[in-house]
Tab-separated table of C-alpha atoms and ligand atoms in Angstrom:
chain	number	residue	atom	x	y	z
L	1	UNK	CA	0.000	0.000	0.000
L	2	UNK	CA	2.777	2.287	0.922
L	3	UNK	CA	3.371	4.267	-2.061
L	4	UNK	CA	6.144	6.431	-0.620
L	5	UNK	CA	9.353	5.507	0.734
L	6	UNK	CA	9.748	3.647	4.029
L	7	UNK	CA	12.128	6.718	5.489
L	8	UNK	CA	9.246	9.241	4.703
L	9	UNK	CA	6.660	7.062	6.507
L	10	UNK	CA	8.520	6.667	9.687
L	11	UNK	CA	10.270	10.006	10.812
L	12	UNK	CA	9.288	10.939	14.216
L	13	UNK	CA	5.743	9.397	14.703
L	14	UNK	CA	5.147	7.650	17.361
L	15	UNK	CA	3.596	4.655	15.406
L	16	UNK	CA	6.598	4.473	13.813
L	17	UNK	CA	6.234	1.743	11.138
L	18	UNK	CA	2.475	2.470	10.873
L	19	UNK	CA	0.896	3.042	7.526
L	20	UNK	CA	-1.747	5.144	8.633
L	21	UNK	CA	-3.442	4.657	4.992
L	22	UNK	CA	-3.567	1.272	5.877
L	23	UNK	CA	-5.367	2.044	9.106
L	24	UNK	CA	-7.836	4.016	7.561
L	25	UNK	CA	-8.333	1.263	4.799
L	26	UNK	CA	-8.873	-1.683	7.466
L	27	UNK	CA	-11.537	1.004	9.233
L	28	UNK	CA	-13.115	1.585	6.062
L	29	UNK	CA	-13.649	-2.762	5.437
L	30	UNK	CA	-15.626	-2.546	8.735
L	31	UNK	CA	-17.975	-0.098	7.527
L	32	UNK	CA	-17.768	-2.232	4.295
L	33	UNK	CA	-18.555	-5.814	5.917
L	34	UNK	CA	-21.262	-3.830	8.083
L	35	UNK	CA	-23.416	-2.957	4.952
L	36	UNK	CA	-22.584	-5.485	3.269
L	37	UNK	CA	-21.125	-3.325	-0.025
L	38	UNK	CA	-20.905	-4.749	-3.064
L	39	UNK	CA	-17.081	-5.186	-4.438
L	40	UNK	CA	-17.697	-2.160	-7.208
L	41	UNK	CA	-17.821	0.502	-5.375
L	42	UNK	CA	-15.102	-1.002	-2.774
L	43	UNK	CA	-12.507	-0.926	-5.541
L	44	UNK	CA	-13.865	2.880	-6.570
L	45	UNK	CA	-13.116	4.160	-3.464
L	46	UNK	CA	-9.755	2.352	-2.624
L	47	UNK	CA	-7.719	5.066	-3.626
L	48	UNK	CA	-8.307	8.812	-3.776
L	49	UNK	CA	-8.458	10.549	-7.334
L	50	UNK	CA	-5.779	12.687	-7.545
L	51	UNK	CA	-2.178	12.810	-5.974
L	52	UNK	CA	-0.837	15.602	-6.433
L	53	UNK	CA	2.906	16.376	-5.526
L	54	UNK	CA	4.648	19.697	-6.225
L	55	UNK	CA	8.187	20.798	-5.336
L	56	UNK	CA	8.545	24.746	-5.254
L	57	UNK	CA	11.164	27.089	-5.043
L	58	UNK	CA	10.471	29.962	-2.962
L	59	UNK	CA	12.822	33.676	-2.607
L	60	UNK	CA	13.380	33.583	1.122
L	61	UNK	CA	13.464	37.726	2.390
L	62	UNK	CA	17.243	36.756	2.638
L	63	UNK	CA	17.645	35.915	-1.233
L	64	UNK	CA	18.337	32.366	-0.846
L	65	UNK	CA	16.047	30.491	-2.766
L	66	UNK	CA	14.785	27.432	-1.271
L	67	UNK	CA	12.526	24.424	-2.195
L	68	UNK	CA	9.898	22.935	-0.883
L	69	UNK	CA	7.590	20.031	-0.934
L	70	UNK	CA	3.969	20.206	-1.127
L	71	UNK	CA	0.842	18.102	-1.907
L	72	UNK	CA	-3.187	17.963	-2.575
L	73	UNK	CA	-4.584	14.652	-2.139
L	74	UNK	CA	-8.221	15.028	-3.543
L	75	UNK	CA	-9.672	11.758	-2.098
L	76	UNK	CA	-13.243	11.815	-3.850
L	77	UNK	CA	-15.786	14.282	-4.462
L	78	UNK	CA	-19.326	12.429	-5.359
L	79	UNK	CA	-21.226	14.578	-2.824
L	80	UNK	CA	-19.667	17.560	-3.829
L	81	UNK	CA	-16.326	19.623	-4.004
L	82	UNK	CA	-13.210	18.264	-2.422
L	83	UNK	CA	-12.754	19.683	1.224
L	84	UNK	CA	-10.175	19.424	3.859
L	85	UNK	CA	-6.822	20.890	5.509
L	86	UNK	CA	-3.719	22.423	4.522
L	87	UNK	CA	-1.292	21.034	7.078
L	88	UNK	CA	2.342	22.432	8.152
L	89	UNK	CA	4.711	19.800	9.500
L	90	UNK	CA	8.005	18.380	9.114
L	91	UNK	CA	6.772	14.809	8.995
L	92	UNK	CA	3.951	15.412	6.267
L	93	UNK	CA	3.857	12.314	3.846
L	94	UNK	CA	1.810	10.840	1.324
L	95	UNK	CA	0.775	8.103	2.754
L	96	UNK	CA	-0.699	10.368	5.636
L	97	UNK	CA	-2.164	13.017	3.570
L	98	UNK	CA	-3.858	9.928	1.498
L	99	UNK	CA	-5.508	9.165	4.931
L	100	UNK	CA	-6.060	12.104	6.201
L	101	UNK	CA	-7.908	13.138	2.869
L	102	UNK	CA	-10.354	9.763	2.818
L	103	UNK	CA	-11.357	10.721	6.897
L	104	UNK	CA	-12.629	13.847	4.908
L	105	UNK	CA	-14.668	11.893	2.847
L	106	UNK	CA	-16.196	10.436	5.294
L	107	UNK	CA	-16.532	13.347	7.584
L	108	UNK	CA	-18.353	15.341	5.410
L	109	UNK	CA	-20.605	12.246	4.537
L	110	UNK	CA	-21.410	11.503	7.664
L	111	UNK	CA	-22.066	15.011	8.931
L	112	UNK	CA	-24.616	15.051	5.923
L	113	UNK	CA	-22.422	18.106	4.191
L	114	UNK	CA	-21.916	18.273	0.516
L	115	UNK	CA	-18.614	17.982	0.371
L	116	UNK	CA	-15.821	15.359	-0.787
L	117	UNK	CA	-12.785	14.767	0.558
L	118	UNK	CA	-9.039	16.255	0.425
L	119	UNK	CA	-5.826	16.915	2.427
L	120	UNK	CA	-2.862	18.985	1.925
L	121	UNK	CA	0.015	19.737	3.564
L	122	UNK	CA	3.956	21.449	3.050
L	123	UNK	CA	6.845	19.019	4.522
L	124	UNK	CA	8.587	21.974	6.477
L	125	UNK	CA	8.724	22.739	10.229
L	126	UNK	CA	6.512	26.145	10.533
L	127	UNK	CA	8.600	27.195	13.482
L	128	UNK	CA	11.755	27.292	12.113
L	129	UNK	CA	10.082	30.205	9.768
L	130	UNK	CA	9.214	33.870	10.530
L	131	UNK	CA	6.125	35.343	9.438
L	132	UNK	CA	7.445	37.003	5.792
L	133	UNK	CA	9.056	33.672	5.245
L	134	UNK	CA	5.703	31.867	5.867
L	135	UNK	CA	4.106	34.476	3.844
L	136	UNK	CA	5.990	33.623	0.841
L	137	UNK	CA	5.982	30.278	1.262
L	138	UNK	CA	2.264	30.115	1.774
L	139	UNK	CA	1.949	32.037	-1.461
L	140	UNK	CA	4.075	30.618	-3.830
L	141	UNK	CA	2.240	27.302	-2.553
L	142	UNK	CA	-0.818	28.281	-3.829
L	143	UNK	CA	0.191	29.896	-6.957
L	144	UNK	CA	1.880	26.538	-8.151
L	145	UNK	CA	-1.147	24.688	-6.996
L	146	UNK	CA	-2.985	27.439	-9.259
L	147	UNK	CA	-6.757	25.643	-10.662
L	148	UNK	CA	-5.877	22.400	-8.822
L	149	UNK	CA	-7.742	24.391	-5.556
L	150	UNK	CA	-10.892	26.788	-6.577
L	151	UNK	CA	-14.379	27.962	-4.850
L	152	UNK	CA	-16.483	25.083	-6.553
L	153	UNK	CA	-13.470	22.418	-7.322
L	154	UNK	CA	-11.330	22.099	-3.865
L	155	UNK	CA	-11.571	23.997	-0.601
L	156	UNK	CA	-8.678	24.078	1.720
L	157	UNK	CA	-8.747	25.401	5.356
L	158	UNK	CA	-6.615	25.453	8.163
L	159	UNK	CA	-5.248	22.324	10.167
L	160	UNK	CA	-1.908	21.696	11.797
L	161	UNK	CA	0.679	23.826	11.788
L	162	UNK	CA	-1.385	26.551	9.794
L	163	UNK	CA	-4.082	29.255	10.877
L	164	UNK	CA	-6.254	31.680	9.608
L	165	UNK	CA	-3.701	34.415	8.983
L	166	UNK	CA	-2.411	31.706	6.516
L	167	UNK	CA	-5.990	31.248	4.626
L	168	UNK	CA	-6.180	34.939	4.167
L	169	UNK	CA	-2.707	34.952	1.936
L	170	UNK	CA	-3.788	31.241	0.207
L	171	UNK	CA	-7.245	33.140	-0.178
L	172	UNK	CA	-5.336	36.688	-1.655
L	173	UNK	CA	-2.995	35.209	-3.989
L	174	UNK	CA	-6.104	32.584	-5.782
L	175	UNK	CA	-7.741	35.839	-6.205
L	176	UNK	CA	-5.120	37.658	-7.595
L	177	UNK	CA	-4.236	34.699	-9.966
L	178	UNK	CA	-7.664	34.353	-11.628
L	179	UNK	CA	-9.697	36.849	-13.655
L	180	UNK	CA	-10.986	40.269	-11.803
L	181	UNK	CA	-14.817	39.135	-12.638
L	182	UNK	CA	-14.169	35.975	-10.854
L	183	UNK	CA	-13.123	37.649	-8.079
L	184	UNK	CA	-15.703	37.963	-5.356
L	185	UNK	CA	-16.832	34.232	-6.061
L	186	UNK	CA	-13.003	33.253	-5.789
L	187	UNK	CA	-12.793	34.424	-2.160
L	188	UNK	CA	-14.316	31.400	-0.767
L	189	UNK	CA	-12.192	29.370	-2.679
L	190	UNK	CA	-10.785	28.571	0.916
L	191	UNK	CA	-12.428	28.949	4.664
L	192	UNK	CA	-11.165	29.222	7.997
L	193	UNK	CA	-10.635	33.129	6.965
L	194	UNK	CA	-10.287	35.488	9.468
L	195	UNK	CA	-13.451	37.260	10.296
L	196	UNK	CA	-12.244	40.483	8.388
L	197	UNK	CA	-11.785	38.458	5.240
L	198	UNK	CA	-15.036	36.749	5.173
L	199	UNK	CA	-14.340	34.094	7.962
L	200	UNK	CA	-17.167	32.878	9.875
L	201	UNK	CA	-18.270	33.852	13.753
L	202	UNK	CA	-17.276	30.738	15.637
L	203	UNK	CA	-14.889	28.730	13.174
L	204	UNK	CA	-11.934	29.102	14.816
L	205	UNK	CA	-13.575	27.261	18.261
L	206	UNK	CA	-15.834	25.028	16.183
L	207	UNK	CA	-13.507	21.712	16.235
L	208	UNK	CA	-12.942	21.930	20.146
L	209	UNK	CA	-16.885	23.156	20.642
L	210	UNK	CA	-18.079	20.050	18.286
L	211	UNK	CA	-15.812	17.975	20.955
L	212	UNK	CA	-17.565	18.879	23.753
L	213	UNK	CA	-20.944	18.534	22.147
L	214	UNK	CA	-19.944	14.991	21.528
L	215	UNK	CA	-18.704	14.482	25.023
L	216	UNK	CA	-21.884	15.623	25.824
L	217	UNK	CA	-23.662	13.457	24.206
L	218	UNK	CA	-21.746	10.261	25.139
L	219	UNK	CA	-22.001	11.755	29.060
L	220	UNK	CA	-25.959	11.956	28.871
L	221	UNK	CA	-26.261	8.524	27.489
L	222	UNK	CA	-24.028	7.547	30.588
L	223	UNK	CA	-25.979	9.402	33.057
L	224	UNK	CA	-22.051	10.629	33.629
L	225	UNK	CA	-21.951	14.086	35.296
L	226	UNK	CA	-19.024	16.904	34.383
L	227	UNK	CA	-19.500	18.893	37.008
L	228	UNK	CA	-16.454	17.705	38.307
L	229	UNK	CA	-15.052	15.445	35.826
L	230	UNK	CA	-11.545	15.408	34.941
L	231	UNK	CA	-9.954	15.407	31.776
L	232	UNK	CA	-6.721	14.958	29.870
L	233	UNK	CA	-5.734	16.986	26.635
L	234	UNK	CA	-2.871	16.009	24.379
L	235	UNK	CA	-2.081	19.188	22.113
L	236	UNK	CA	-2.900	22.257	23.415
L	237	UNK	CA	-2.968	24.146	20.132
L	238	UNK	CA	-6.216	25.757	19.039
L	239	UNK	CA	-8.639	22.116	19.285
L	240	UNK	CA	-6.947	21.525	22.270
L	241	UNK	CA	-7.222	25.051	24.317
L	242	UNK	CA	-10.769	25.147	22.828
L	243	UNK	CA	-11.969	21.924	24.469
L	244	UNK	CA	-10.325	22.947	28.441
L	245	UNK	CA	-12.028	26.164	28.141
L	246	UNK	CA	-15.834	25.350	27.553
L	247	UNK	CA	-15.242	22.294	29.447
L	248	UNK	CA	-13.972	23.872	32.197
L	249	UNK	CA	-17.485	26.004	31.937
L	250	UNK	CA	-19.390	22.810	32.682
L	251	UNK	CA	-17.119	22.126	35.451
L	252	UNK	CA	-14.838	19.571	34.047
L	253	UNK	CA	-10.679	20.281	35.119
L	254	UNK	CA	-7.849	19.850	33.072
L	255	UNK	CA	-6.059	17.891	35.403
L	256	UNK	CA	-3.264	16.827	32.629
L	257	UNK	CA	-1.924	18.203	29.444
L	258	UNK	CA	0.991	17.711	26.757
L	259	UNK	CA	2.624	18.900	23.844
L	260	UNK	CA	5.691	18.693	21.709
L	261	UNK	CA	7.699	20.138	24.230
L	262	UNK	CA	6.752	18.400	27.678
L	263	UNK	CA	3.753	17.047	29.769
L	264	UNK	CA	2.298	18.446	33.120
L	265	UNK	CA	0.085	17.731	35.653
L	266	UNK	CA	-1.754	19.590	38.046
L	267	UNK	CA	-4.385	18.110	40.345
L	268	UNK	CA	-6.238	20.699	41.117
L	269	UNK	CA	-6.940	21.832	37.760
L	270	UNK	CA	-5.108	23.811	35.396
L	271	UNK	CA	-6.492	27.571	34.337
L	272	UNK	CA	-7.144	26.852	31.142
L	273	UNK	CA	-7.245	30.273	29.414
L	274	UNK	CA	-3.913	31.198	31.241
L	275	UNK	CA	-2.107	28.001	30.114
L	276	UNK	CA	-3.613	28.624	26.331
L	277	UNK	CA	-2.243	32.277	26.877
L	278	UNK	CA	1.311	31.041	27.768
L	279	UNK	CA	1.171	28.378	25.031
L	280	UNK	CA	0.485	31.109	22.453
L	281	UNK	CA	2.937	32.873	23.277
L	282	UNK	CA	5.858	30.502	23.940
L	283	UNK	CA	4.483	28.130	21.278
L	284	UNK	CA	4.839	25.779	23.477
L	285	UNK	CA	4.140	24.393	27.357
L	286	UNK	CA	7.538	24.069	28.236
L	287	UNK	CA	7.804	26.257	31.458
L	288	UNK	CA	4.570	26.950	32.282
L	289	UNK	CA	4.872	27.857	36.384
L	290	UNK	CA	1.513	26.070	37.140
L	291	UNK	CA	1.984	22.261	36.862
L	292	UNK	CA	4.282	19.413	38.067
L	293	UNK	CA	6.436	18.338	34.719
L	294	UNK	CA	5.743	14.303	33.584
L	295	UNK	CA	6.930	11.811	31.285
L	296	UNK	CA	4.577	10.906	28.281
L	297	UNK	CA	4.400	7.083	30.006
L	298	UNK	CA	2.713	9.043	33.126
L	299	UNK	CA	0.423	11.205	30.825
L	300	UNK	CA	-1.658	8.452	29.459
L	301	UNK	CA	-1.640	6.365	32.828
L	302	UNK	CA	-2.574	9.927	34.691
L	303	UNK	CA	-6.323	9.309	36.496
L	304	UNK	CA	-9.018	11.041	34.392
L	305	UNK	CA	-11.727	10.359	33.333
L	306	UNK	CA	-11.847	11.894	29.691
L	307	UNK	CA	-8.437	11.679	27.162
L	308	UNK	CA	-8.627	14.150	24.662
L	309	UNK	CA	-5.694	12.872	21.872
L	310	UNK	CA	-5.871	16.517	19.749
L	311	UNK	CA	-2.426	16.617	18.681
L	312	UNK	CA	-0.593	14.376	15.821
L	313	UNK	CA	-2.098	10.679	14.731
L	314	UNK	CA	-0.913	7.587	16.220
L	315	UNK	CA	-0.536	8.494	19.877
L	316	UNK	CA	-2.500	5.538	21.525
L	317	UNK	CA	-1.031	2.961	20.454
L	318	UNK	CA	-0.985	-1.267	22.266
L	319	UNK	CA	1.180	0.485	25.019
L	320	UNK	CA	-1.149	3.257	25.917
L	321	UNK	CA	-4.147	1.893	25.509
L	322	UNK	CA	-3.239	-1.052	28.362
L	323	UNK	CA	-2.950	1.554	30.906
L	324	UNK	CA	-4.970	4.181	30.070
L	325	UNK	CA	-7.552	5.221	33.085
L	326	UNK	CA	-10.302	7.217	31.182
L	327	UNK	CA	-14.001	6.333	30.513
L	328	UNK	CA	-13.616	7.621	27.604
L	329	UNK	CA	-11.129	8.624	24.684
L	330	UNK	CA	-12.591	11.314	22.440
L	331	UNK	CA	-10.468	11.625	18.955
L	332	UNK	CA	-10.339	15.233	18.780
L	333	UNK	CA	-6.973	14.765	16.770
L	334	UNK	CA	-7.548	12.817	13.414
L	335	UNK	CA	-6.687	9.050	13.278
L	336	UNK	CA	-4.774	9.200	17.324
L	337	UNK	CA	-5.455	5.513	17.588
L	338	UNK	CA	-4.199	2.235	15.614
L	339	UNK	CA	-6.135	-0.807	15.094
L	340	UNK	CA	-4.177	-2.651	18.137
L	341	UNK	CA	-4.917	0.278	20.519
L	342	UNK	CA	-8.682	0.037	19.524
L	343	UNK	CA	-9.080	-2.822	20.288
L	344	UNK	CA	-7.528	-3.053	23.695
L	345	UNK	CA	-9.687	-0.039	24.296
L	346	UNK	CA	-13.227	-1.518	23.152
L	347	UNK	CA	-12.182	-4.872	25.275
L	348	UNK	CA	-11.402	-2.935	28.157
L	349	UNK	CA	-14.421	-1.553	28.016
L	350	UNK	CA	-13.290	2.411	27.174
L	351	UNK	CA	-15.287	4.144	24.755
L	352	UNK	CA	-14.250	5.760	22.068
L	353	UNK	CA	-16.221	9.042	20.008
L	354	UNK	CA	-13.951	8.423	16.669
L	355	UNK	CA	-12.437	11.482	14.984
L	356	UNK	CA	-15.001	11.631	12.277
L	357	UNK	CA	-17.405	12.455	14.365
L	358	UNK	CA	-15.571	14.296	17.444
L	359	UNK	CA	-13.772	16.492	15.190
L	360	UNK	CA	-16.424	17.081	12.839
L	361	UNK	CA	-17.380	21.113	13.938
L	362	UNK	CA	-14.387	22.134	12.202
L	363	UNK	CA	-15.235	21.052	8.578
L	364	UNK	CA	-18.959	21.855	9.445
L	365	UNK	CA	-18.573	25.565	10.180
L	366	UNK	CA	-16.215	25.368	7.125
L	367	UNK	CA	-19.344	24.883	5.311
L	368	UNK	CA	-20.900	27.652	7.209
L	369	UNK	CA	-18.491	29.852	6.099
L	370	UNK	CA	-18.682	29.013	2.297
L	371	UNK	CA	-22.705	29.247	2.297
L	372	UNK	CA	-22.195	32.940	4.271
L	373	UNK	CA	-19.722	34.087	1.669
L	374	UNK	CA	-21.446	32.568	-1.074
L	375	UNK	CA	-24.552	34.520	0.027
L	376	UNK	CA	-22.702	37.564	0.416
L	377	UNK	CA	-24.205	37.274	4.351
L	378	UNK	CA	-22.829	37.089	7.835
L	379	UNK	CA	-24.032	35.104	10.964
L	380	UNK	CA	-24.212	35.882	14.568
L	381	UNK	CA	-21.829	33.619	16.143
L	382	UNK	CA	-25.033	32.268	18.561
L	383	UNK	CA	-26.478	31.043	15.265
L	384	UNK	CA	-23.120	29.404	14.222
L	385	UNK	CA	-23.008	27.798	17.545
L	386	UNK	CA	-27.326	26.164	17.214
L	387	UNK	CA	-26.698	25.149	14.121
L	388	UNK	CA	-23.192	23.505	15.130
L	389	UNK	CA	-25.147	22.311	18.107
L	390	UNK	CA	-28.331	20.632	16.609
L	391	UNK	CA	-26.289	19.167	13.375
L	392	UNK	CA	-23.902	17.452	15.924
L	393	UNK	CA	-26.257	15.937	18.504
L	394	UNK	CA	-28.437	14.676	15.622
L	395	UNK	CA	-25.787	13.177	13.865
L	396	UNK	CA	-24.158	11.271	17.411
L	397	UNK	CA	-27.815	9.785	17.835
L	398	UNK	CA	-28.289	8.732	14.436
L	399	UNK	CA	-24.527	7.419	14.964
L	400	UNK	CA	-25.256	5.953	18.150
L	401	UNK	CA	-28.733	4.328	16.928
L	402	UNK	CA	-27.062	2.573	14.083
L	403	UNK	CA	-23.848	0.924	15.694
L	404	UNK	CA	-26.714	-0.535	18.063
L	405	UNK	CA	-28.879	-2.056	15.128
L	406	UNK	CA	-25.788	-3.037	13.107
L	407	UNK	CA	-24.231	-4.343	16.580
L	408	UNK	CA	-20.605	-2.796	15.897
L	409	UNK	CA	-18.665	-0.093	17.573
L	410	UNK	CA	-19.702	3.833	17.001
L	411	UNK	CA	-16.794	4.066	14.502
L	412	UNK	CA	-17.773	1.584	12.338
L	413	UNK	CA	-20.707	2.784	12.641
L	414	UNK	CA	-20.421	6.373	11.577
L	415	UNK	CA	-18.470	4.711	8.260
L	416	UNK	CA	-21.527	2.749	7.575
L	417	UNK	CA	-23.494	5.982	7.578
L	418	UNK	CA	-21.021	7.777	5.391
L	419	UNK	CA	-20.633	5.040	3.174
L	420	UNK	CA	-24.547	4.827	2.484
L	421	UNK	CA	-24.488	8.347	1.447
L	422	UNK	CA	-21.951	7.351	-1.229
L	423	UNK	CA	-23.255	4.444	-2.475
L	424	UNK	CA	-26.599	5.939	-2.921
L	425	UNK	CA	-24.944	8.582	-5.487
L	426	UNK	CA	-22.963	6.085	-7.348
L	427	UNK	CA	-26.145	4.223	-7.193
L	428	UNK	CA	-27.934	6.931	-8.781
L	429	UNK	CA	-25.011	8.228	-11.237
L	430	UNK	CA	-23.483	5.177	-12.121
L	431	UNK	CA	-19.762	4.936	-13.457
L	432	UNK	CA	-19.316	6.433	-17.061
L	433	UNK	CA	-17.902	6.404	-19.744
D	501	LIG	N1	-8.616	20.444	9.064
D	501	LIG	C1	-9.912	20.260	9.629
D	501	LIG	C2	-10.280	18.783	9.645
D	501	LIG	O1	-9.431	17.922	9.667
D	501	LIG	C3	-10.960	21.144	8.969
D	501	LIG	C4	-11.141	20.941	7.503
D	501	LIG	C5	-12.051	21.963	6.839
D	501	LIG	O2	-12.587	22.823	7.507
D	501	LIG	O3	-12.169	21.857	5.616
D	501	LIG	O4	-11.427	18.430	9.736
């Protein structure tokens, strides 16, 4: 399956050896064998359409020109344009953006948006860059990737390592590169804009508030209270910070957190807008006065009962999930878990809300934001935050009804769902010529 080279697939992950395209293929043949598919459309959707792989030079403020590395994978678009991420990190591959891309597809599907599936992503460490460098790199990006992206054809939007400052210039330089009638239609050629450049009220907190709806929803069905639940977050960039602070308005404490730099624990509860404040600003944990430092081992054995993985993919791995103390592990991050770590967790009895769904409010105010700027309108963020609201706890019910009639897990579940959507077009279109 790997279609890259085994050095690209393994620098510094923690699943290291892992495909994760693999992973997402052997979740994908449980929503299969759960419907029932017929072989057809299996073999459609066993590989995205379009790979695309572009090496750039870029005129760094210093003169030196340097090149880079970037991709699109546009995974499939049947119920409408390709959607997903741009991401910046050093280890961005392939084989992850391949899988990263199809957990798009079925996103969107499953969240009942009409939108395919994509990823994207630069191989380059973002913080070894300063802000005119990231500029021009974020530019000349989107220039060579020209009328691969566009308003109708592919929508990118923030993820890792990128931000909405970065969606403005992507979202500047497509206009700028495409005819001045086109112009106002082009600006929503990406989302995750900030609010002066047609972003939407409530996108930059929607992944971390769609989290906590979800925990929500898994903590009624449990008759589980938090008021006074304790939780652990892993990443403490925007899903991350997002997630302590409204939970910490239900009463819930961050009583561990982590990021590339170090772990900490603090008993009594972290503040969680004055740890997100130092974390902006240091870009990091590392020194934050308020918290005992820990190893990662002690992280995922710390007692909680709610781990939030909302950092990189393949964090909970056989090792993690054997001592892991939470209820429940909600996949803020996108594909955090590997097939051996899932199932230790479902046998141990731990749920688990899978990233499709948990992470879902960031793709669906995406959507938001395209309708408002097609529209030419813009929402109060309480309306943002209903709609969010109502989308997400009807889509965890119908989630939650169907793994119980299909009598599988909620993430095979939520593929089922997604993959019903898509067979009913292919269904209905057929495959021509
Ligand atoms: N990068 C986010 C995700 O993985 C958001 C994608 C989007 O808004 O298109 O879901």
């Amino acid at each position: 399956m790997a279609s890259n080279t085994q050095m690209e697939i393994n620098v510094g992950y923690q699943g290291e050896g892992e495909n994760l395209f693999a992973i997402a293929d052997a979740q994908l043949k449980r929503g299969y064998d759960a419907l029932k598919l017929d072989d057809n459309l299996r073999t459609i959707l066993s590989q995205p359409k379009n790979e695309i792989i572009i090496h750039f030079p870029v005129k760094m403020p210093s003169g030196e020109v340097k090149l880079f590395k970037g991709y699109r994978v546009q995974h499939n678009n049947a119920l409408g344009p390709f959607k997903g991420g741009i991401r910046y990190h050093q280890d961005v591959h392939l084989d992850e953006l391949k899988a990263l891309s199809a957990w798009m597809t079925w996103k969107s599907a499953l969240v009942g948006i009409p939108y395919g599936g994509a990823k994207g992503g630069i191989k380059f460490n973002p913080r070894d860059y300063s802000q005119e460098e990231l500029e021009a790199i974020t530019r000349r990006f989107t220039h060579a990737l020209g009328s691969n992206i566009g308003p109708e054809w592919d929508i990118p939007a923030p993820d890792m390592g990128t931000n909405a400052q970065m969606m403005d210039w992507m979202m500047d330089t497509y206009v700028h590169i495409h005819s001045s009638t086109e112009r106002e239609a082009a600006r929503r050629v990406v989302t995750g804009k900030s609010l002066t450049c047609g972003g939407s009220h409530g996108r930059e907190a929607a992944t971390g508030q769609g989290v906590v709806y979800c925990i929500e929803e898994w903590a009624e069905r449990k008759r589980f209270d938090l008021d006074g639940a304790t939780l652990a977050v892993q990443g403490f960039g925007n899903v991350g910070s997002n997630v302590a602070r409204i939970m910490a308005r239900k009463g819930a404490s961050v009583v561990a957190v982590g990021d590339h730099s170090c772990y900490l624990r603090n008993d009594e509860g972290f503040n969680p807008h004055k740890l997100a404040e130092y974390a902006r600003e240091h870009r990091q944990l590392k020194g934050y006065p308020g918290g005992k430092e820990i190893t990662r081992d002690e992280f995922f054995e710390v007692n909680c009962d709610i781990m939030v993985p909302a950092a990189l993919e393949l964090q909970i791995l056989e090792k993690e999930a054997q001592v892991l103390k939470a209820k429940v592990v909600v996949e803020a991050a996108n594909g955090p878990t590997n097939l051996g770590g899932e199932a230790i967790l479902l046998e141990r009895g731990i749920d688990i809300i899978p990233d499709i769904l948990a992470n879902s409010g960031g793709v669906i105010v995406s959507y938001y934001e395209w309708l408002q700027n097609k529209r030419s309108e813009s929402w109060y963020k309480e309306h943002v935050e209903e709609k969010l609201q109502r989308r997400m706890k009807r889509v965890y019910d119908r989630a939650y009804r169907r793994a119980g009639e299909l009598k599988v897990d909620l993430r095979t579940a939520c593929y089922a769902l997604a993959l019903e959507q898509i067979r009913n077009v292919y269904d209905a279109r057929g495959v021509w010529p």
